[in-house]
mmCIF file of N, CA and C in Angstrom:
data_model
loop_
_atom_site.group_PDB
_atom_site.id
_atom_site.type_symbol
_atom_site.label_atom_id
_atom_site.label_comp_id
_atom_site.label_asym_id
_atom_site.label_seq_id
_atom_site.Cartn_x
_atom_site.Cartn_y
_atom_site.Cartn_z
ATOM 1 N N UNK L 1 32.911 -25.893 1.506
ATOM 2 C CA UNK L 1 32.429 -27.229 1.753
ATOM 3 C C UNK L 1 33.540 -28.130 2.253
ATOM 4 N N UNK L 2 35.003 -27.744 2.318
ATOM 5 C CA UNK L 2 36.187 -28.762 2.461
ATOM 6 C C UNK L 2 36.279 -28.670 3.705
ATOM 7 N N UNK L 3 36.221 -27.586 4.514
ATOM 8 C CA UNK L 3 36.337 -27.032 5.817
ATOM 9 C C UNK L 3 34.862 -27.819 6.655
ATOM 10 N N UNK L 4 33.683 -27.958 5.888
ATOM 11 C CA UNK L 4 32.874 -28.673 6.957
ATOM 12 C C UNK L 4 33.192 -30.368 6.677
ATOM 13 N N UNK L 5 34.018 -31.107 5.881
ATOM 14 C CA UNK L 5 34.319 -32.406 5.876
ATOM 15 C C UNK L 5 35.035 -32.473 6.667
ATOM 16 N N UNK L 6 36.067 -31.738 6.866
ATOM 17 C CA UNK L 6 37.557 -31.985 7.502
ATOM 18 C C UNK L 6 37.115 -31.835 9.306
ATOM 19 N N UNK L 7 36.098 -30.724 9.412
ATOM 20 C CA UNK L 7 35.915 -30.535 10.720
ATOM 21 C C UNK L 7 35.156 -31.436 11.827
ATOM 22 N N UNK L 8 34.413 -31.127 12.585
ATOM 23 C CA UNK L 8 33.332 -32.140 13.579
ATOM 24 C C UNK L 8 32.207 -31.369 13.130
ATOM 25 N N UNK L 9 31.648 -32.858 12.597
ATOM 26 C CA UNK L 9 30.124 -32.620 11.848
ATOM 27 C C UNK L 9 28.753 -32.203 12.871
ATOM 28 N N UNK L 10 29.557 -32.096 14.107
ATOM 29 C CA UNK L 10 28.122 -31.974 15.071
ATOM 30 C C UNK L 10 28.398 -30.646 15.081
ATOM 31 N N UNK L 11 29.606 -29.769 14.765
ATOM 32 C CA UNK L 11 29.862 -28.026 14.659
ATOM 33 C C UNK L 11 29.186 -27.778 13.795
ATOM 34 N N UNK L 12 29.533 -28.726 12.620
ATOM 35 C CA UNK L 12 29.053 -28.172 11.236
ATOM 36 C C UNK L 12 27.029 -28.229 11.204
ATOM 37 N N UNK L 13 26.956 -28.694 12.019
ATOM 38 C CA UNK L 13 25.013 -29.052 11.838
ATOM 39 C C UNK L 13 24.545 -28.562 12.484
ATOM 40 N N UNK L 14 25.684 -28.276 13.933
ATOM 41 C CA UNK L 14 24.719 -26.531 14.688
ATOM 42 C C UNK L 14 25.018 -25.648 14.444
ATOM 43 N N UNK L 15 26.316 -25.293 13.192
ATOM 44 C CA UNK L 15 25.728 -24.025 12.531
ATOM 45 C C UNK L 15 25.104 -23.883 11.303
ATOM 46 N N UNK L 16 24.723 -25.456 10.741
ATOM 47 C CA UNK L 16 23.822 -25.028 10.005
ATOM 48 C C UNK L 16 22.723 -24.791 10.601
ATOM 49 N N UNK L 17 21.823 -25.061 11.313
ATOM 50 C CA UNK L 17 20.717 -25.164 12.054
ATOM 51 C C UNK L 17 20.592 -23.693 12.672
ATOM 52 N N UNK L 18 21.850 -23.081 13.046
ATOM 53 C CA UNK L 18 21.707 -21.407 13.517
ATOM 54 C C UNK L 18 21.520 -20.718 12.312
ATOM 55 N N UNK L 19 22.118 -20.848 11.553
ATOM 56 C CA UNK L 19 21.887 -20.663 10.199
ATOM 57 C C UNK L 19 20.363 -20.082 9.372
ATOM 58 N N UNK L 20 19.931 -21.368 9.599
ATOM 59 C CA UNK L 20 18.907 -21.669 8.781
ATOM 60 C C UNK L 20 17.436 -21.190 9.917
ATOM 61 N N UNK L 21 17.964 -20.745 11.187
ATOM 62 C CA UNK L 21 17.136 -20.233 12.408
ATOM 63 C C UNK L 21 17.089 -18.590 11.930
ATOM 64 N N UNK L 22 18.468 -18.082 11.812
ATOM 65 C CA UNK L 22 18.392 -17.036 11.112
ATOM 66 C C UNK L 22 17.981 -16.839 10.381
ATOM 67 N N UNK L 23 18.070 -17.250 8.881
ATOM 68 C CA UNK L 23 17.033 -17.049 7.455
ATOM 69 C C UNK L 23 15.598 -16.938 8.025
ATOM 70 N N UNK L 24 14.918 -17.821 8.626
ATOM 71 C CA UNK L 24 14.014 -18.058 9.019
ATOM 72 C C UNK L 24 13.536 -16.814 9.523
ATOM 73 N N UNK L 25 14.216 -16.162 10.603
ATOM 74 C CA UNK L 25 13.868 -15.154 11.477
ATOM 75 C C UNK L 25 13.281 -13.841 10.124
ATOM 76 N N UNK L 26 14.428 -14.126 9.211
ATOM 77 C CA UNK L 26 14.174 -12.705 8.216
ATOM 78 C C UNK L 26 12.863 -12.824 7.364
ATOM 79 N N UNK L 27 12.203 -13.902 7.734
ATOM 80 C CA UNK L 27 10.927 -13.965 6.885
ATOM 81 C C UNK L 27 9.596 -13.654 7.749
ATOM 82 N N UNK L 28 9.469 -13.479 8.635
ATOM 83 C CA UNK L 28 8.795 -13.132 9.975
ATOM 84 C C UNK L 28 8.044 -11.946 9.582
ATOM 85 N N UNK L 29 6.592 -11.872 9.587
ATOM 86 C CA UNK L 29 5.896 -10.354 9.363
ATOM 87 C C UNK L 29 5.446 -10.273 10.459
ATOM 88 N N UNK L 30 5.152 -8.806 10.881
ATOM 89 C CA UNK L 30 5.049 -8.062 11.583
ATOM 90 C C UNK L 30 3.119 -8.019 12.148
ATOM 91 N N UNK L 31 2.594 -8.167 11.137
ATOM 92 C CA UNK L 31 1.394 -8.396 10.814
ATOM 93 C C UNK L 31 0.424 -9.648 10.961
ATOM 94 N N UNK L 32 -0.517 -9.540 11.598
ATOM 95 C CA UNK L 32 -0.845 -11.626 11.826
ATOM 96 C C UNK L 32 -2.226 -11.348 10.910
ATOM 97 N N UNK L 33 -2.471 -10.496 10.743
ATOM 98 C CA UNK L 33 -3.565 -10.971 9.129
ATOM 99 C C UNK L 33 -3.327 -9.298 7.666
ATOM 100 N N UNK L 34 -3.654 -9.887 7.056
ATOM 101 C CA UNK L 34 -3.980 -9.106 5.902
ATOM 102 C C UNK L 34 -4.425 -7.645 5.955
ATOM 103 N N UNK L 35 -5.451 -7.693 7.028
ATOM 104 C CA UNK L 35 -6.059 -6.476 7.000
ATOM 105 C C UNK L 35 -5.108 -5.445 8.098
ATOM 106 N N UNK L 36 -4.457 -6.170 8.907
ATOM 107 C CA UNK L 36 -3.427 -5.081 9.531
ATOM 108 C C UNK L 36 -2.570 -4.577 8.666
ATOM 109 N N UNK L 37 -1.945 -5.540 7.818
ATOM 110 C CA UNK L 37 -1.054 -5.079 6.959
ATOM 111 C C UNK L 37 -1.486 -3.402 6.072
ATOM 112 N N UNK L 38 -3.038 -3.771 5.432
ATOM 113 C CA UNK L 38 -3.531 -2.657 4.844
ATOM 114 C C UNK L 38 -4.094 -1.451 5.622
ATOM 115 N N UNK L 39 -4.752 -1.574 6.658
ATOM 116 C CA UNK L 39 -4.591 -0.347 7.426
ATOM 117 C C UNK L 39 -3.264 0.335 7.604
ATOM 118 N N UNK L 40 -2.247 -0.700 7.913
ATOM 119 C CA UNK L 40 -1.086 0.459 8.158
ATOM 120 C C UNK L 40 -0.688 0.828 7.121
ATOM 121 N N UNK L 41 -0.610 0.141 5.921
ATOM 122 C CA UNK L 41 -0.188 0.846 4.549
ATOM 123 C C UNK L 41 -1.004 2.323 4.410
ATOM 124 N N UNK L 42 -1.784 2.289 4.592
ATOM 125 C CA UNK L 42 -3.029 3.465 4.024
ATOM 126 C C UNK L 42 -2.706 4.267 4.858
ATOM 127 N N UNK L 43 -2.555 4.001 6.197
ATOM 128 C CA UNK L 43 -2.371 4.965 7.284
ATOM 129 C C UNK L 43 -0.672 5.504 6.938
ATOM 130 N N UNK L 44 -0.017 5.173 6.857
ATOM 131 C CA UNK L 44 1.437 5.531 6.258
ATOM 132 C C UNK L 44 1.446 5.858 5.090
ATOM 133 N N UNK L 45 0.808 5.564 3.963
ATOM 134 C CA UNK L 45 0.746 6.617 3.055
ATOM 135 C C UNK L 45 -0.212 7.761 2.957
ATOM 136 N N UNK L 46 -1.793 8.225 4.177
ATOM 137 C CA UNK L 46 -2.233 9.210 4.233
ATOM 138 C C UNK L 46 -1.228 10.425 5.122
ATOM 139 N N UNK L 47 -0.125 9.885 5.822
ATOM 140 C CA UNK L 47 0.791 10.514 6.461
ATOM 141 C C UNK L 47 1.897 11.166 5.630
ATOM 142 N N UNK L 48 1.424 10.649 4.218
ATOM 143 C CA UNK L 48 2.930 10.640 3.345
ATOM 144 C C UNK L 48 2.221 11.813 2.597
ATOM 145 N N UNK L 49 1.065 11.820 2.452
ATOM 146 C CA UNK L 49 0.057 12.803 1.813
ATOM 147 C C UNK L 49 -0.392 12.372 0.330
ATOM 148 N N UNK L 50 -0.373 11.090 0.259
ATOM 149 C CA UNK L 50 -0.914 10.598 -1.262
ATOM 150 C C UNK L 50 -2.420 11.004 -1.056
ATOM 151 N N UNK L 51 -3.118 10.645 -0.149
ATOM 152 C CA UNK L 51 -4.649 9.880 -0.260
ATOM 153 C C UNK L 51 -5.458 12.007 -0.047
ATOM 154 N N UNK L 52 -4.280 12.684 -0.843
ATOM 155 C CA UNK L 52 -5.095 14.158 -0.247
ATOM 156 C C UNK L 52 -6.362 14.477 -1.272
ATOM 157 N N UNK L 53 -7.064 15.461 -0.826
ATOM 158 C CA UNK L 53 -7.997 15.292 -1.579
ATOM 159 C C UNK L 53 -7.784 16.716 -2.421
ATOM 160 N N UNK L 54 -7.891 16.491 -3.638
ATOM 161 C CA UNK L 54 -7.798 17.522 -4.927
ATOM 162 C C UNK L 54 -9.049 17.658 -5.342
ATOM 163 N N UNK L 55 -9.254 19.394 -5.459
ATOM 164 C CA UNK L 55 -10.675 20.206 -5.241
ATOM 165 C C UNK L 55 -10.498 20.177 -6.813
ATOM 166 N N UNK L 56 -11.559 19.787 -7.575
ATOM 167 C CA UNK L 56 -11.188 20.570 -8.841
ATOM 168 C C UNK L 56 -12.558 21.218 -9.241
ATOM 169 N N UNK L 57 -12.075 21.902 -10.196
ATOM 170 C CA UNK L 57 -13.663 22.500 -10.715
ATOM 171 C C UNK L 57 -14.750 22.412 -11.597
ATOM 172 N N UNK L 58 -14.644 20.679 -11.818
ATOM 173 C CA UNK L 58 -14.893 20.125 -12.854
ATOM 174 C C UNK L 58 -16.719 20.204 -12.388
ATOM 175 N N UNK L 59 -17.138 19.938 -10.838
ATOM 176 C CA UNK L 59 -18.622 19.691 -10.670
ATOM 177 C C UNK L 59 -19.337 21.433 -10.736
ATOM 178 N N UNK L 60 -18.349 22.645 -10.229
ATOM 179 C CA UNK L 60 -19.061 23.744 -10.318
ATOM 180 C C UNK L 60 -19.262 24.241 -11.546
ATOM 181 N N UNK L 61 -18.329 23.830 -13.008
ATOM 182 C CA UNK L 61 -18.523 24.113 -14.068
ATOM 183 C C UNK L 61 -19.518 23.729 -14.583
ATOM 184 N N UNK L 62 -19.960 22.796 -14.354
ATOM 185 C CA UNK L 62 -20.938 21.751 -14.730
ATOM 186 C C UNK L 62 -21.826 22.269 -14.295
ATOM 187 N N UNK L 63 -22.323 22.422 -12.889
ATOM 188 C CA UNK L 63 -23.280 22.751 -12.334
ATOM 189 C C UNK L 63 -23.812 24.187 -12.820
ATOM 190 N N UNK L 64 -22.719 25.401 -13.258
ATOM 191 C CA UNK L 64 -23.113 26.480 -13.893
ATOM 192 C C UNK L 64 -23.252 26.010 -15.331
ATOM 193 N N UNK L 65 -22.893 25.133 -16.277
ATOM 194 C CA UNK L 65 -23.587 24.980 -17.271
ATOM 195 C C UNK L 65 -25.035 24.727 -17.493
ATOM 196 N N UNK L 66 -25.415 23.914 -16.187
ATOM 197 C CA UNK L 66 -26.573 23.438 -16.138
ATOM 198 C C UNK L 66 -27.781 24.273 -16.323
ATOM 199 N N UNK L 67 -27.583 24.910 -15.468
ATOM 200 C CA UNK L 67 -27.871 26.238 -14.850
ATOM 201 C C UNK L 67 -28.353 27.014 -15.484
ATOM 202 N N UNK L 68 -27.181 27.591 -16.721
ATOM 203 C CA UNK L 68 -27.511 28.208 -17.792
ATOM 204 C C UNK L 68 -28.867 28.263 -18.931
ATOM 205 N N UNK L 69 -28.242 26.089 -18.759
ATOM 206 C CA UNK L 69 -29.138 25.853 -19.812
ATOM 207 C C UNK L 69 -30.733 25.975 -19.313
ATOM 208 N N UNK L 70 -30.896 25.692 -18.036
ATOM 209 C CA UNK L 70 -32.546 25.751 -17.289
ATOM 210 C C UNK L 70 -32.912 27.182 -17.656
ATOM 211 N N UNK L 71 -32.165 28.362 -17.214
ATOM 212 C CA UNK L 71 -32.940 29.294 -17.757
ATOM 213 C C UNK L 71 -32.813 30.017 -18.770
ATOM 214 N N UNK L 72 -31.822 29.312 -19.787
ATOM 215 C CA UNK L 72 -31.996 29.692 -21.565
ATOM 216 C C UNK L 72 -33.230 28.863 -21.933
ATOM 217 N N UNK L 73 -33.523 27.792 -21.413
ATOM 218 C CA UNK L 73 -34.717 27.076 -22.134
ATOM 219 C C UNK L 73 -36.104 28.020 -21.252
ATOM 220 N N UNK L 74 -36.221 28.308 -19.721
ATOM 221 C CA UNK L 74 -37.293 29.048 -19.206
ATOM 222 C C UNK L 74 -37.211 30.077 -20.053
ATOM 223 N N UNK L 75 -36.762 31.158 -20.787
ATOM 224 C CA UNK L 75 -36.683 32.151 -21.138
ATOM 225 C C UNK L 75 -37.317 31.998 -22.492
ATOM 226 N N UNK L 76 -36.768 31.120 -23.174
ATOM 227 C CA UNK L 76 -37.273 31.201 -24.780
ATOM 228 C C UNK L 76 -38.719 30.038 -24.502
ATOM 229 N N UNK L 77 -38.993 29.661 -23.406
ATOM 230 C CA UNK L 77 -40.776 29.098 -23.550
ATOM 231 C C UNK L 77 -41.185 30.449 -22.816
ATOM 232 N N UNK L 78 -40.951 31.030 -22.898
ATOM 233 C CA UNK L 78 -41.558 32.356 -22.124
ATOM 234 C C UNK L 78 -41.880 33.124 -22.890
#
């Protein structure tokens, strides 16, 4: 702060002003609404391989329990 008293205050206020042009610049998104932002997220993380899809065997188990039970019950009304 001693160095901008001592100096010429019209140096010192155009570099604050470059300054503060810079900060500025680093806040800048890339994105002009919301929903761009989230497409590319999703699209960069289905590339990353989060969004994969895991087979499990939770509906065919089920479905052969079911199964079972339809023709343990047809069998004993029979």
């Amino acid at each position: 702060m001693e160095s901008i008293r001592r100096g010429n205050p019209e140096a010192a206020l155009s570099s604050l002003e470059a300054a503060a042009i810079s900060a500025r610049g680093g806040f800048a998104c890339m994105f002009s609404t919301a929903e761009e932002f989230e497409t590319a997220l999703i699209t960069e993380r289905r590339a990353q391989g989060r969004y994969s899809a895991q087979r499990s065997r939770w509906p065919i188990v089920m479905f052969a329990g079911c199964a079972m039970m339809v023709v343990g019950t047809v069998l004993l009304l029979s």
